Amino acid sequence: MLTGFFESKQGKWLLLGGLTVCLLLVPKFVTDIYILSILNMMIIYSILCMGLNLILGFTGLLSLGHAAFFGIGAYTTAILMTRYGFGFLSAFFASAVLAMLAGIVIALPTRKVRGDYFCLITLAFGEIFRLVATAWIEFTRGAMGIVRIPMPKIFGIPIVTETHFYYLGLGILIFTYLTLKAITDTRYGRAFIAIREDELAADTMGINTSLYKIMAFSIGCLFAGMAGSFLAVYQTVVTPSNFRLEESCLMIIMVIVGGMGRNLLAPLAGVVVLTVATEVFRSTAEYRMLIIGLIMILVLLLRPQGIFGSSSFKS
Amino acid sequence: MPILDTRDITKQFGGLIAVNQISMTVNKNEIVGIIGPNGAGKTSFINALTGIYKPSSGQVHFKGKEITGLPAYKIAKHGISRTFQNLRVFSNISVLENVMIGAHCRIDNPFHHIFLRPFRSKRIEHQAYEKVIVLLKNVGLEEKKESLAKNLSYGEQRILEICRALASDPELLILDEPCAGMNSAEMDTLADFVKKLRDEGQTIVVIEHNMRFMMAVSDRIIVMTEGAKFREGTPAEIRNDLEVQKVYLGEQEVE
Ligand SMILES: Nc1ncnc2c1ncn2[C@@H]1O[C@H](COP(=O)(O)OP(=O)(O)O)[C@@H](O)[C@H]1O
Ligand SMILES: [Mg+2]
Protein backbone atom coordinates (compact mmCIF):
# COMPACT_ATOMS: atom_id res chain seq x y z
CA MET A 1 0.00 0.00 0.00
CA LEU A 2 2.77 2.37 0.99
CA THR A 3 4.94 1.45 -1.98
CA GLY A 4 1.91 2.12 -4.15
CA PHE A 5 1.66 5.58 -2.72
CA PHE A 6 5.34 6.28 -3.30
CA GLU A 7 4.95 5.26 -6.91
CA SER A 8 2.13 7.72 -7.49
CA LYS A 9 2.96 11.21 -8.71
CA GLN A 10 2.30 12.99 -5.39
CA GLY A 11 4.19 10.24 -3.57
CA LYS A 12 7.24 10.70 -5.73
CA TRP A 13 7.32 14.44 -5.20
CA LEU A 14 6.81 13.95 -1.47
CA LEU A 15 9.72 11.52 -1.41
CA LEU A 16 11.90 13.94 -3.34
CA GLY A 17 10.85 16.82 -1.08
CA GLY A 18 11.74 14.73 1.97
CA LEU A 19 15.09 13.85 0.48
CA THR A 20 15.78 17.52 -0.25
CA VAL A 21 14.94 18.51 3.32
CA CYS A 22 17.28 15.80 4.63
CA LEU A 23 20.05 17.02 2.33
CA LEU A 24 19.47 20.59 3.49
CA LEU A 25 19.75 19.51 7.11
CA VAL A 26 22.98 17.53 6.64
CA PRO A 27 25.34 20.35 7.73
CA LYS A 28 23.32 20.68 10.97
CA PHE A 29 24.52 17.22 11.97
CA VAL A 30 27.70 16.75 9.99
CA THR A 31 30.35 19.20 11.06
CA ASP A 32 33.39 17.14 10.14
CA ILE A 33 35.20 19.10 7.43
CA TYR A 34 36.57 15.94 5.84
CA ILE A 35 33.13 14.37 5.43
CA LEU A 36 31.69 17.62 4.12
CA SER A 37 34.47 17.83 1.56
CA ILE A 38 33.62 14.32 0.36
CA LEU A 39 29.96 15.31 0.11
CA ASN A 40 30.99 18.30 -1.97
CA MET A 41 32.96 16.11 -4.35
CA MET A 42 29.92 13.85 -4.62
CA ILE A 43 27.79 16.86 -5.52
CA ILE A 44 30.21 17.81 -8.30
CA TYR A 45 30.22 14.28 -9.73
CA SER A 46 26.44 14.12 -9.40
CA ILE A 47 26.01 17.20 -11.60
CA LEU A 48 28.47 15.75 -14.11
CA CYS A 49 26.85 12.34 -14.16
CA MET A 50 23.30 13.61 -14.50
CA GLY A 51 24.39 15.49 -17.60
CA LEU A 52 26.35 12.51 -18.88
CA ASN A 53 23.31 10.30 -18.39
CA LEU A 54 21.41 12.47 -20.86
CA ILE A 55 24.16 11.83 -23.41
CA LEU A 56 24.89 8.18 -22.62
CA GLY A 57 21.80 6.81 -20.93
CA PHE A 58 19.13 8.59 -22.95
CA THR A 59 20.70 9.20 -26.33
CA GLY A 60 23.18 6.33 -26.37
CA LEU A 61 26.22 8.42 -27.32
CA LEU A 62 29.44 7.28 -25.69
CA SER A 63 31.52 10.32 -24.77
CA LEU A 64 35.05 9.77 -23.51
CA GLY A 65 35.62 13.50 -23.25
CA HIS A 66 33.20 14.63 -20.58
CA ALA A 67 36.08 15.74 -18.34
CA ALA A 68 37.14 18.21 -21.03
CA PHE A 69 33.81 20.06 -20.84
CA PHE A 70 34.13 19.99 -17.06
CA GLY A 71 37.59 21.50 -17.62
CA ILE A 72 36.32 24.17 -19.99
CA GLY A 73 33.91 25.27 -17.29
CA ALA A 74 36.61 25.25 -14.62
CA TYR A 75 39.19 27.15 -16.67
CA THR A 76 36.64 29.70 -17.88
CA THR A 77 35.67 30.60 -14.33
CA ALA A 78 39.29 30.49 -13.15
CA ILE A 79 40.54 32.80 -15.90
CA LEU A 80 37.59 35.19 -15.86
CA MET A 81 37.72 35.60 -12.09
CA THR A 82 41.49 35.84 -11.65
CA ARG A 83 42.31 38.02 -14.67
CA TYR A 84 39.22 39.84 -15.77
CA GLY A 85 37.60 40.66 -12.47
CA PHE A 86 34.41 38.72 -13.14
CA GLY A 87 32.09 37.97 -10.26
CA PHE A 88 31.18 34.35 -9.65
CA LEU A 89 27.67 34.44 -11.09
CA SER A 90 28.70 35.92 -14.42
CA ALA A 91 31.72 33.58 -14.62
CA PHE A 92 29.44 30.65 -13.79
CA PHE A 93 27.07 31.65 -16.56
CA ALA A 94 29.92 32.08 -19.05
CA SER A 95 31.36 28.68 -18.09
CA ALA A 96 28.06 26.94 -18.74
CA VAL A 97 27.54 28.69 -22.06
CA LEU A 98 31.10 28.06 -23.26
CA ALA A 99 30.99 24.37 -22.33
CA MET A 100 27.70 24.08 -24.19
CA LEU A 101 29.08 25.82 -27.28
CA ALA A 102 32.10 23.49 -27.24
CA GLY A 103 29.63 20.61 -26.93
CA ILE A 104 27.76 21.80 -30.02
CA VAL A 105 30.98 21.98 -32.04
CA ILE A 106 32.17 18.53 -30.93
CA ALA A 107 28.75 17.00 -31.56
CA LEU A 108 28.49 18.39 -35.11
CA PRO A 109 30.27 15.35 -36.63
CA THR A 110 27.54 13.04 -35.25
CA ARG A 111 25.62 14.06 -38.33
CA LYS A 112 28.10 12.23 -40.51
CA VAL A 113 29.98 9.62 -38.52
CA ARG A 114 28.91 6.42 -36.80
CA GLY A 115 28.77 6.10 -33.02
CA ASP A 116 32.13 4.38 -32.62
CA TYR A 117 33.94 7.07 -34.59
CA PHE A 118 32.16 9.73 -32.59
CA CYS A 119 33.48 8.10 -29.44
CA LEU A 120 37.01 8.46 -30.83
CA ILE A 121 36.38 12.13 -31.59
CA THR A 122 35.38 12.78 -27.98
CA LEU A 123 38.46 10.86 -26.80
CA ALA A 124 40.69 12.98 -29.01
CA PHE A 125 39.01 16.16 -27.86
CA GLY A 126 39.55 15.23 -24.23
CA GLU A 127 43.26 14.69 -24.86
CA ILE A 128 43.61 17.85 -26.92
CA PHE A 129 41.98 19.87 -24.17
CA ARG A 130 44.37 18.47 -21.57
CA LEU A 131 47.39 19.05 -23.81
CA VAL A 132 46.39 22.64 -24.54
CA ALA A 133 45.78 23.28 -20.86
CA THR A 134 49.27 21.90 -20.13
CA ALA A 135 51.17 23.48 -23.00
CA TRP A 136 49.64 26.94 -23.45
CA ILE A 137 51.51 28.32 -20.50
CA GLU A 138 50.78 32.05 -20.99
CA PHE A 139 47.08 31.43 -20.91
CA THR A 140 46.61 28.51 -18.54
CA ARG A 141 49.87 28.56 -16.60
CA GLY A 142 50.45 24.96 -17.72
CA ALA A 143 50.81 22.11 -15.26
CA MET A 144 51.03 24.49 -12.31
CA GLY A 145 47.45 25.44 -12.99
CA ILE A 146 45.60 28.59 -12.10
CA VAL A 147 45.78 29.38 -8.43
CA ARG A 148 44.24 31.83 -5.98
CA ILE A 149 40.81 31.85 -7.59
CA PRO A 150 38.87 34.43 -5.56
CA MET A 151 36.21 33.54 -3.08
CA PRO A 152 32.81 33.58 -4.77
CA LYS A 153 30.06 35.91 -3.64
CA ILE A 154 26.41 35.39 -4.43
CA PHE A 155 24.31 38.55 -4.11
CA GLY A 156 26.90 39.87 -1.68
CA ILE A 157 27.00 36.73 0.47
CA PRO A 158 30.54 35.31 0.57
CA ILE A 159 30.91 31.55 0.13
CA VAL A 160 33.76 30.50 2.40
CA THR A 161 33.26 27.36 4.44
CA GLU A 162 32.67 23.76 3.36
CA THR A 163 29.09 24.21 4.54
CA HIS A 164 28.60 27.25 2.32
CA PHE A 165 29.94 25.35 -0.66
CA TYR A 166 27.72 22.43 0.23
CA TYR A 167 24.63 24.62 -0.06
CA LEU A 168 25.84 26.28 -3.25
CA GLY A 169 26.58 22.87 -4.81
CA LEU A 170 23.27 21.46 -3.67
CA GLY A 171 21.52 24.41 -5.28
CA ILE A 172 23.23 23.73 -8.61
CA LEU A 173 22.44 20.02 -8.29
CA ILE A 174 18.75 20.67 -7.68
CA PHE A 175 18.66 23.11 -10.58
CA THR A 176 20.28 20.45 -12.79
CA TYR A 177 17.75 17.84 -11.73
CA LEU A 178 14.72 20.07 -12.25
CA THR A 179 15.92 21.25 -15.67
CA LEU A 180 16.67 17.75 -16.89
CA LYS A 181 13.40 16.46 -15.47
CA ALA A 182 11.46 19.15 -17.31
CA ILE A 183 13.23 18.37 -20.58
CA THR A 184 13.07 14.59 -20.38
CA ASP A 185 9.38 14.53 -19.46
CA THR A 186 8.51 15.95 -22.87
CA ARG A 187 8.79 14.74 -26.45
CA TYR A 188 12.46 15.77 -26.33
CA GLY A 189 13.37 13.18 -23.72
CA ARG A 190 11.47 10.53 -25.64
CA ALA A 191 13.19 11.51 -28.87
CA PHE A 192 16.60 11.05 -27.23
CA ILE A 193 15.58 7.58 -26.10
CA ALA A 194 14.27 6.78 -29.57
CA ILE A 195 17.70 7.62 -31.00
CA ARG A 196 19.36 5.28 -28.52
CA GLU A 197 16.93 2.50 -29.35
CA ASP A 198 16.89 2.72 -33.15
CA GLU A 199 18.12 5.79 -34.94
CA LEU A 200 16.67 4.90 -38.33
CA ALA A 201 13.24 4.25 -36.87
CA ALA A 202 13.50 7.51 -34.90
CA ASP A 203 14.19 9.32 -38.16
CA THR A 204 11.03 7.95 -39.73
CA MET A 205 9.04 9.18 -36.71
CA GLY A 206 9.85 12.73 -37.82
CA ILE A 207 12.72 13.18 -35.36
CA ASN A 208 15.59 15.24 -36.76
CA THR A 209 18.11 12.86 -35.24
CA SER A 210 21.20 14.91 -36.14
CA LEU A 211 19.79 17.94 -34.37
CA TYR A 212 18.60 15.98 -31.34
CA LYS A 213 21.97 14.30 -30.87
CA ILE A 214 23.64 17.70 -30.85
CA MET A 215 21.00 18.95 -28.41
CA ALA A 216 21.42 16.10 -25.95
CA PHE A 217 25.20 16.29 -26.11
CA SER A 218 25.43 20.02 -25.64
CA ILE A 219 22.88 20.10 -22.80
CA GLY A 220 24.94 17.44 -21.02
CA CYS A 221 28.03 19.60 -21.57
CA LEU A 222 26.26 22.69 -20.22
CA PHE A 223 25.96 21.02 -16.83
CA ALA A 224 29.56 19.80 -17.01
CA GLY A 225 30.51 23.47 -17.44
CA MET A 226 28.53 24.39 -14.32
CA ALA A 227 30.21 21.62 -12.34
CA GLY A 228 33.59 22.87 -13.56
CA SER A 229 32.83 26.44 -12.53
CA PHE A 230 31.88 25.22 -9.06
CA LEU A 231 35.06 23.13 -8.85
CA ALA A 232 37.19 26.17 -9.68
CA VAL A 233 35.87 28.31 -6.83
CA TYR A 234 35.67 25.37 -4.46
CA GLN A 235 39.26 24.19 -4.94
CA THR A 236 40.57 27.74 -5.62
CA VAL A 237 43.01 25.94 -7.95
CA VAL A 238 42.53 24.22 -11.30
CA THR A 239 45.21 22.12 -12.97
CA PRO A 240 45.13 20.02 -16.13
CA SER A 241 45.36 16.83 -14.05
CA ASN A 242 41.79 17.45 -12.83
CA PHE A 243 40.54 16.66 -16.32
CA ARG A 244 42.31 13.52 -17.44
CA LEU A 245 40.81 10.66 -19.45
CA GLU A 246 40.66 8.74 -16.19
CA GLU A 247 38.09 11.26 -14.93
CA SER A 248 35.91 10.83 -18.02
CA CYS A 249 36.05 7.06 -17.55
CA LEU A 250 35.20 7.37 -13.87
CA MET A 251 32.09 9.39 -14.76
CA ILE A 252 30.98 6.78 -17.28
CA ILE A 253 31.49 4.03 -14.71
CA MET A 254 29.49 6.00 -12.14
CA VAL A 255 26.58 6.35 -14.57
CA ILE A 256 26.67 2.69 -15.52
CA VAL A 257 27.02 1.44 -11.94
CA GLY A 258 24.20 3.70 -10.73
CA GLY A 259 21.98 2.90 -13.69
CA MET A 260 21.54 4.78 -16.93
CA GLY A 261 18.38 5.93 -18.63
CA ARG A 262 15.02 7.27 -17.55
CA ASN A 263 15.69 7.47 -13.83
CA LEU A 264 17.62 10.72 -13.53
CA LEU A 265 18.67 10.04 -9.95
CA ALA A 266 19.99 6.51 -10.54
CA PRO A 267 23.52 7.65 -11.55
CA LEU A 268 23.87 9.29 -8.12
CA ALA A 269 24.01 5.84 -6.54
CA GLY A 270 27.08 5.17 -8.68
CA VAL A 271 28.56 8.50 -7.61
CA VAL A 272 28.17 7.61 -3.93
CA VAL A 273 29.57 4.08 -4.25
CA LEU A 274 32.59 5.08 -6.33
CA THR A 275 33.43 8.24 -4.40
CA VAL A 276 33.41 6.30 -1.14
CA ALA A 277 35.50 3.54 -2.68
CA THR A 278 38.12 5.92 -4.06
CA GLU A 279 38.31 7.67 -0.67
CA VAL A 280 38.73 4.42 1.23
CA PHE A 281 41.53 3.33 -1.11
CA ARG A 282 43.10 6.76 -1.45
CA SER A 283 46.34 5.63 0.21
CA THR A 284 46.82 2.92 -2.40
CA ALA A 285 46.55 5.28 -5.33
CA GLU A 286 47.99 2.86 -7.85
CA TYR A 287 45.22 0.35 -7.12
CA ARG A 288 42.48 2.95 -7.48
CA MET A 289 41.50 2.09 -11.04
CA LEU A 290 41.72 -1.61 -10.19
CA ILE A 291 39.25 -1.19 -7.33
CA ILE A 292 36.95 0.89 -9.53
CA GLY A 293 37.09 -1.75 -12.23
CA LEU A 294 36.29 -4.48 -9.74
CA ILE A 295 33.29 -2.58 -8.41
CA MET A 296 32.00 -2.12 -11.91
CA ILE A 297 32.38 -5.80 -12.80
CA LEU A 298 30.72 -6.83 -9.55
CA VAL A 299 27.73 -4.55 -10.08
CA LEU A 300 27.33 -5.53 -13.70
CA LEU A 301 27.37 -9.22 -12.76
CA LEU A 302 24.84 -8.85 -9.96
CA ARG A 303 22.67 -6.08 -11.43
CA PRO A 304 23.40 -5.60 -15.12
CA GLN A 305 21.06 -2.62 -15.28
CA GLY A 306 22.94 -0.77 -12.51
CA ILE A 307 21.99 -0.30 -8.88
CA PHE A 308 18.86 1.74 -9.56
CA GLY A 309 18.56 1.17 -13.29
CA SER A 310 15.32 -0.04 -14.82
CA SER A 311 15.29 -3.64 -15.95
CA SER A 312 15.15 -2.44 -19.53
CA PHE A 313 18.93 -2.51 -19.81
CA LYS A 314 19.13 -6.18 -18.92
CA SER A 315 19.71 -7.94 -22.16
CA MET B 1 -5.63 14.26 -57.85
CA PRO B 2 -3.70 11.30 -56.39
CA ILE B 3 -2.21 11.80 -52.94
CA LEU B 4 1.03 10.01 -53.89
CA ASP B 5 2.50 10.16 -57.35
CA THR B 6 5.88 8.64 -58.18
CA ARG B 7 7.49 9.11 -61.58
CA ASP B 8 10.17 6.75 -62.86
CA ILE B 9 11.70 6.08 -59.47
CA THR B 10 15.02 4.29 -59.90
CA LYS B 11 17.37 3.12 -57.17
CA GLN B 12 20.77 1.67 -57.98
CA PHE B 13 23.22 0.03 -55.63
CA GLY B 14 26.47 0.16 -57.57
CA GLY B 15 25.75 -1.97 -60.63
CA LEU B 16 22.55 -3.44 -59.24
CA ILE B 17 19.31 -1.75 -60.27
CA ALA B 18 17.09 -2.58 -57.31
CA VAL B 19 14.23 -0.34 -58.44
CA ASN B 20 13.76 0.34 -62.11
CA GLN B 21 11.60 3.30 -63.21
CA ILE B 22 8.57 2.65 -61.06
CA SER B 23 5.67 5.02 -61.60
CA MET B 24 2.62 4.63 -59.48
CA THR B 25 -0.17 6.67 -57.98
CA VAL B 26 -2.15 6.21 -54.81
CA ASN B 27 -5.52 7.88 -54.40
CA LYS B 28 -6.98 9.09 -51.19
CA ASN B 29 -8.71 6.43 -49.13
CA GLU B 30 -7.37 3.59 -51.24
CA ILE B 31 -5.41 0.48 -50.29
CA VAL B 32 -2.73 -0.31 -52.85
CA GLY B 33 -0.94 -3.62 -52.52
CA ILE B 34 2.54 -4.35 -53.84
CA ILE B 35 3.51 -7.96 -54.37
CA GLY B 36 6.48 -9.63 -55.97
CA PRO B 37 9.10 -12.29 -55.26
CA ASN B 38 11.86 -11.76 -52.71
CA GLY B 39 14.46 -9.35 -54.01
CA ALA B 40 12.01 -7.74 -56.42
CA GLY B 41 12.84 -4.32 -54.96
CA LYS B 42 9.65 -3.64 -53.01
CA THR B 43 11.38 -2.59 -49.82
CA SER B 44 13.97 -0.55 -51.71
CA PHE B 45 11.15 1.25 -53.50
CA ILE B 46 9.48 2.12 -50.18
CA ASN B 47 12.82 3.19 -48.75
CA ALA B 48 13.29 5.53 -51.69
CA LEU B 49 9.84 7.03 -51.06
CA THR B 50 10.31 7.53 -47.33
CA GLY B 51 13.76 9.07 -47.39
CA ILE B 52 15.75 6.10 -46.10
CA TYR B 53 17.45 6.09 -49.52
CA LYS B 54 17.70 8.94 -51.99
CA PRO B 55 16.28 7.80 -55.33
CA SER B 56 18.95 7.61 -58.07
CA SER B 57 16.47 9.26 -60.40
CA GLY B 58 12.76 10.03 -60.70
CA GLN B 59 10.42 12.15 -58.64
CA VAL B 60 8.05 11.66 -55.75
CA HIS B 61 5.11 14.01 -55.33
CA PHE B 62 3.00 13.92 -52.21
CA LYS B 63 -0.17 16.01 -51.90
CA GLY B 64 1.01 17.98 -54.92
CA LYS B 65 4.41 18.86 -53.43
CA GLU B 66 7.68 17.38 -54.56
CA ILE B 67 9.38 15.48 -51.75
CA THR B 68 12.05 13.63 -53.77
CA GLY B 69 15.18 12.93 -51.77
CA LEU B 70 14.14 14.78 -48.61
CA PRO B 71 15.50 13.34 -45.36
CA ALA B 72 13.27 10.77 -43.69
CA TYR B 73 12.25 13.00 -40.80
CA LYS B 74 10.93 15.67 -43.18
CA ILE B 75 8.96 13.15 -45.20
CA ALA B 76 7.42 11.91 -41.95
CA LYS B 77 6.37 15.49 -41.17
CA HIS B 78 4.76 15.74 -44.61
CA GLY B 79 2.50 12.89 -43.55
CA ILE B 80 3.98 9.58 -44.72
CA SER B 81 4.43 7.03 -41.98
CA ARG B 82 5.67 3.48 -42.28
CA THR B 83 6.49 0.17 -40.65
CA PHE B 84 9.45 -2.08 -41.39
CA GLN B 85 9.72 -5.55 -42.86
CA ASN B 86 12.00 -6.68 -40.05
CA LEU B 87 10.16 -5.05 -37.15
CA ARG B 88 11.80 -2.02 -35.59
CA VAL B 89 9.89 -1.26 -32.41
CA PHE B 90 11.86 0.38 -29.61
CA SER B 91 12.37 -2.82 -27.61
CA ASN B 92 13.62 -1.57 -24.26
CA ILE B 93 10.91 0.98 -23.54
CA SER B 94 7.24 0.75 -22.76
CA VAL B 95 4.46 0.28 -25.27
CA LEU B 96 3.14 3.70 -24.27
CA GLU B 97 6.45 5.46 -24.91
CA ASN B 98 6.79 3.72 -28.28
CA VAL B 99 3.52 5.19 -29.45
CA MET B 100 4.21 8.57 -27.84
CA ILE B 101 7.41 8.71 -29.91
CA GLY B 102 5.32 7.94 -32.96
CA ALA B 103 3.34 11.10 -32.21
CA HIS B 104 6.54 13.16 -31.88
CA CYS B 105 6.17 15.38 -34.91
CA ARG B 106 2.51 16.16 -34.11
CA ILE B 107 3.21 17.40 -30.57
CA ASP B 108 3.35 21.15 -30.92
CA ASN B 109 5.73 21.79 -28.03
CA PRO B 110 8.69 24.04 -28.93
CA PHE B 111 11.76 23.57 -26.74
CA HIS B 112 11.69 27.01 -25.11
CA HIS B 113 8.08 26.47 -24.03
CA ILE B 114 9.29 23.86 -21.54
CA PHE B 115 10.72 26.74 -19.51
CA LEU B 116 8.85 29.83 -20.70
CA ARG B 117 5.35 28.38 -20.98
CA PRO B 118 5.51 25.31 -18.74
CA PHE B 119 1.76 24.99 -18.30
CA ARG B 120 1.08 25.04 -22.01
CA SER B 121 3.91 22.57 -22.52
CA LYS B 122 2.44 20.18 -19.94
CA ARG B 123 -1.05 20.54 -21.40
CA ILE B 124 0.11 19.78 -24.94
CA GLU B 125 2.04 16.72 -23.75
CA HIS B 126 -0.99 15.52 -21.83
CA GLN B 127 -3.26 15.93 -24.85
CA ALA B 128 -0.85 13.78 -26.84
CA TYR B 129 -0.92 11.19 -24.08
CA GLU B 130 -4.70 11.04 -24.16
CA LYS B 131 -4.77 10.60 -27.91
CA VAL B 132 -2.25 7.79 -27.66
CA ILE B 133 -4.32 6.05 -25.00
CA VAL B 134 -7.34 6.10 -27.32
CA LEU B 135 -5.19 4.64 -30.10
CA LEU B 136 -3.92 1.88 -27.79
CA LYS B 137 -7.49 1.08 -26.74
CA ASN B 138 -8.47 0.73 -30.38
CA VAL B 139 -5.87 -1.93 -31.02
CA GLY B 140 -6.35 -3.66 -27.66
CA LEU B 141 -2.92 -2.83 -26.27
CA GLU B 142 -4.08 -0.40 -23.58
CA GLU B 143 -3.75 -2.93 -20.79
CA LYS B 144 -0.14 -3.57 -21.75
CA LYS B 145 0.84 0.08 -22.04
CA GLU B 146 3.46 -0.20 -19.30
CA SER B 147 5.01 -3.43 -20.63
CA LEU B 148 8.31 -3.23 -22.41
CA ALA B 149 7.83 -3.64 -26.12
CA LYS B 150 10.18 -6.61 -26.23
CA ASN B 151 7.94 -8.52 -23.82
CA LEU B 152 4.97 -8.48 -26.22
CA SER B 153 4.25 -11.42 -28.48
CA TYR B 154 5.52 -11.12 -32.02
CA GLY B 155 2.06 -10.42 -33.39
CA GLU B 156 1.48 -7.74 -30.77
CA GLN B 157 4.79 -6.11 -31.64
CA ARG B 158 3.66 -5.93 -35.27
CA ILE B 159 0.44 -4.25 -34.14
CA LEU B 160 2.41 -1.92 -31.88
CA GLU B 161 4.59 -0.86 -34.79
CA ILE B 162 1.51 -0.03 -36.87
CA CYS B 163 0.05 1.82 -33.91
CA ARG B 164 3.26 3.84 -33.55
CA ALA B 165 3.07 4.74 -37.24
CA LEU B 166 -0.59 5.77 -36.87
CA ALA B 167 0.22 8.04 -33.93
CA SER B 168 1.57 10.68 -36.32
CA ASP B 169 -1.86 10.94 -38.04
CA PRO B 170 -0.28 9.98 -41.37
CA GLU B 171 -2.07 10.79 -44.57
CA LEU B 172 -0.35 7.81 -46.11
CA LEU B 173 0.49 4.68 -44.16
CA ILE B 174 2.98 2.22 -45.66
CA LEU B 175 3.16 -1.31 -44.28
CA ASP B 176 6.10 -3.49 -45.30
CA GLU B 177 5.17 -7.17 -44.90
CA PRO B 178 2.96 -6.67 -41.83
CA CYS B 179 1.97 -10.36 -41.72
CA ALA B 180 5.50 -11.74 -41.66
CA GLY B 181 5.72 -14.22 -38.79
CA MET B 182 2.02 -14.06 -37.93
CA ASN B 183 -0.23 -17.08 -37.60
CA SER B 184 -3.40 -17.17 -39.67
CA ALA B 185 -5.67 -16.01 -36.82
CA GLU B 186 -3.45 -12.99 -36.21
CA MET B 187 -3.41 -12.37 -39.94
CA ASP B 188 -7.21 -12.28 -40.13
CA THR B 189 -7.36 -9.84 -37.23
CA LEU B 190 -4.84 -7.67 -39.00
CA ALA B 191 -6.80 -7.79 -42.26
CA ASP B 192 -9.92 -6.65 -40.42
CA PHE B 193 -7.96 -3.89 -38.74
CA VAL B 194 -6.51 -2.65 -42.02
CA LYS B 195 -9.95 -2.63 -43.62
CA LYS B 196 -11.34 -0.74 -40.64
CA LEU B 197 -8.62 1.87 -41.07
CA ARG B 198 -9.57 2.29 -44.69
CA ASP B 199 -13.23 2.68 -43.73
CA GLU B 200 -12.13 5.47 -41.41
CA GLY B 201 -10.48 7.22 -44.35
CA GLN B 202 -6.88 6.03 -44.09
CA THR B 203 -4.84 5.71 -47.28
CA ILE B 204 -2.54 2.68 -47.23
CA VAL B 205 0.19 1.06 -49.30
CA VAL B 206 0.88 -2.48 -48.21
CA ILE B 207 3.61 -4.90 -49.27
CA GLU B 208 2.84 -8.50 -48.46
CA HIS B 209 3.56 -12.01 -49.69
CA ASN B 210 0.46 -13.61 -48.36
CA MET B 211 -2.01 -13.66 -51.24
CA ARG B 212 -5.04 -14.36 -49.09
CA PHE B 213 -4.33 -11.23 -47.08
CA MET B 214 -3.66 -9.15 -50.18
CA MET B 215 -6.81 -10.29 -51.94
CA ALA B 216 -8.81 -9.43 -48.83
CA VAL B 217 -7.56 -5.91 -48.28
CA SER B 218 -6.30 -4.42 -51.57
CA ASP B 219 -8.30 -2.19 -53.87
CA ARG B 220 -5.55 -2.37 -56.46
CA ILE B 221 -2.40 -4.49 -56.72
CA ILE B 222 0.94 -3.77 -58.32
CA VAL B 223 3.21 -6.69 -59.16
CA MET B 224 6.96 -6.09 -59.17
CA THR B 225 9.70 -8.34 -60.50
CA GLU B 226 13.37 -7.58 -60.79
CA GLY B 227 12.93 -3.97 -59.80
CA ALA B 228 10.30 -3.14 -62.40
CA LYS B 229 6.53 -2.89 -62.44
CA PHE B 230 5.24 -6.06 -64.04
CA ARG B 231 1.46 -5.77 -63.71
CA GLU B 232 -1.12 -3.53 -62.17
CA GLY B 233 -4.80 -4.32 -61.66
CA THR B 234 -7.65 -5.24 -59.38
CA PRO B 235 -7.13 -8.24 -57.09
CA ALA B 236 -9.34 -10.34 -59.37
CA GLU B 237 -7.34 -9.40 -62.47
CA ILE B 238 -4.07 -10.18 -60.73
CA ARG B 239 -5.30 -13.51 -59.40
CA ASN B 240 -6.37 -14.65 -62.83
CA ASP B 241 -3.28 -13.44 -64.62
CA LEU B 242 -1.37 -16.48 -65.88
CA GLU B 243 1.98 -14.73 -66.04
CA VAL B 244 1.66 -13.50 -62.47
CA GLN B 245 0.87 -17.03 -61.40
CA LYS B 246 4.03 -18.18 -63.15
CA VAL B 247 6.15 -15.62 -61.30
CA TYR B 248 4.58 -16.65 -58.02
CA LEU B 249 4.66 -20.39 -58.60
CA GLY B 250 8.33 -20.09 -59.43
CA GLU B 251 8.82 -18.23 -56.19
CA GLN B 252 6.97 -20.76 -54.10
CA GLU B 253 9.03 -23.63 -55.47
CA VAL B 254 12.15 -21.83 -54.39
CA GLU B 255 10.87 -21.20 -50.85
N1 LIG C 1 21.34 -1.26 -48.97
C1 LIG C 1 21.49 -2.09 -50.01
N2 LIG C 1 22.71 -2.22 -50.61
C2 LIG C 1 22.87 -3.05 -51.66
N3 LIG C 1 21.91 -3.80 -52.19
C3 LIG C 1 20.68 -3.71 -51.65
C4 LIG C 1 20.41 -2.87 -50.53
N4 LIG C 1 19.10 -2.98 -50.20
C5 LIG C 1 18.57 -3.88 -51.07
N5 LIG C 1 19.51 -4.32 -51.94
C6 LIG C 1 19.28 -5.26 -53.03
O1 LIG C 1 18.21 -4.78 -53.79
C7 LIG C 1 17.41 -5.86 -54.24
C8 LIG C 1 15.99 -5.62 -53.85
O2 LIG C 1 15.86 -5.85 -52.44
P1 LIG C 1 14.56 -5.49 -51.64
O3 LIG C 1 14.17 -4.12 -51.96
O4 LIG C 1 14.82 -5.82 -50.21
O5 LIG C 1 13.51 -6.52 -52.25
P2 LIG C 1 12.13 -7.01 -51.66
O6 LIG C 1 11.70 -6.11 -50.57
O7 LIG C 1 11.19 -6.96 -52.83
O8 LIG C 1 12.33 -8.42 -51.18
C9 LIG C 1 18.01 -7.12 -53.69
O9 LIG C 1 18.80 -7.72 -54.68
C10 LIG C 1 18.86 -6.63 -52.55
O10 LIG C 1 19.96 -7.48 -52.36
MG1 LIG D 1 11.25 -6.48 -48.66
PDB file of C-alpha atoms and ligand atoms in Angstrom, chain B residues 37-44 85-86 176-177 207 209, ligand 2:
ATOM      1  CA  PRO B  37       9.097 -12.288 -55.258  1.00  0.00           C
ATOM      2  CA  ASN B  38      11.858 -11.761 -52.709  1.00  0.00           C
ATOM      3  CA  GLY B  39      14.462  -9.354 -54.008  1.00  0.00           C
ATOM      4  CA  ALA B  40      12.014  -7.741 -56.424  1.00  0.00           C
ATOM      5  CA  GLY B  41      12.836  -4.319 -54.959  1.00  0.00           C
ATOM      6  CA  LYS B  42       9.645  -3.635 -53.013  1.00  0.00           C
ATOM      7  CA  THR B  43      11.381  -2.589 -49.820  1.00  0.00           C
ATOM      8  CA  SER B  44      13.969  -0.553 -51.713  1.00  0.00           C
ATOM      9  CA  GLN B  85       9.718  -5.550 -42.859  1.00  0.00           C
ATOM     10  CA  ASN B  86      12.000  -6.678 -40.054  1.00  0.00           C
ATOM     11  CA  ASP B 176       6.104  -3.493 -45.303  1.00  0.00           C
ATOM     12  CA  GLU B 177       5.167  -7.169 -44.900  1.00  0.00           C
ATOM     13  CA  ILE B 207       3.609  -4.897 -49.270  1.00  0.00           C
ATOM     14  CA  HIS B 209       3.559 -12.005 -49.690  1.00  0.00           C
TER      15      HIS B 209
HETATM   16 MG    MG C   2      11.247  -6.476 -48.658  1.00  0.00          MG
END
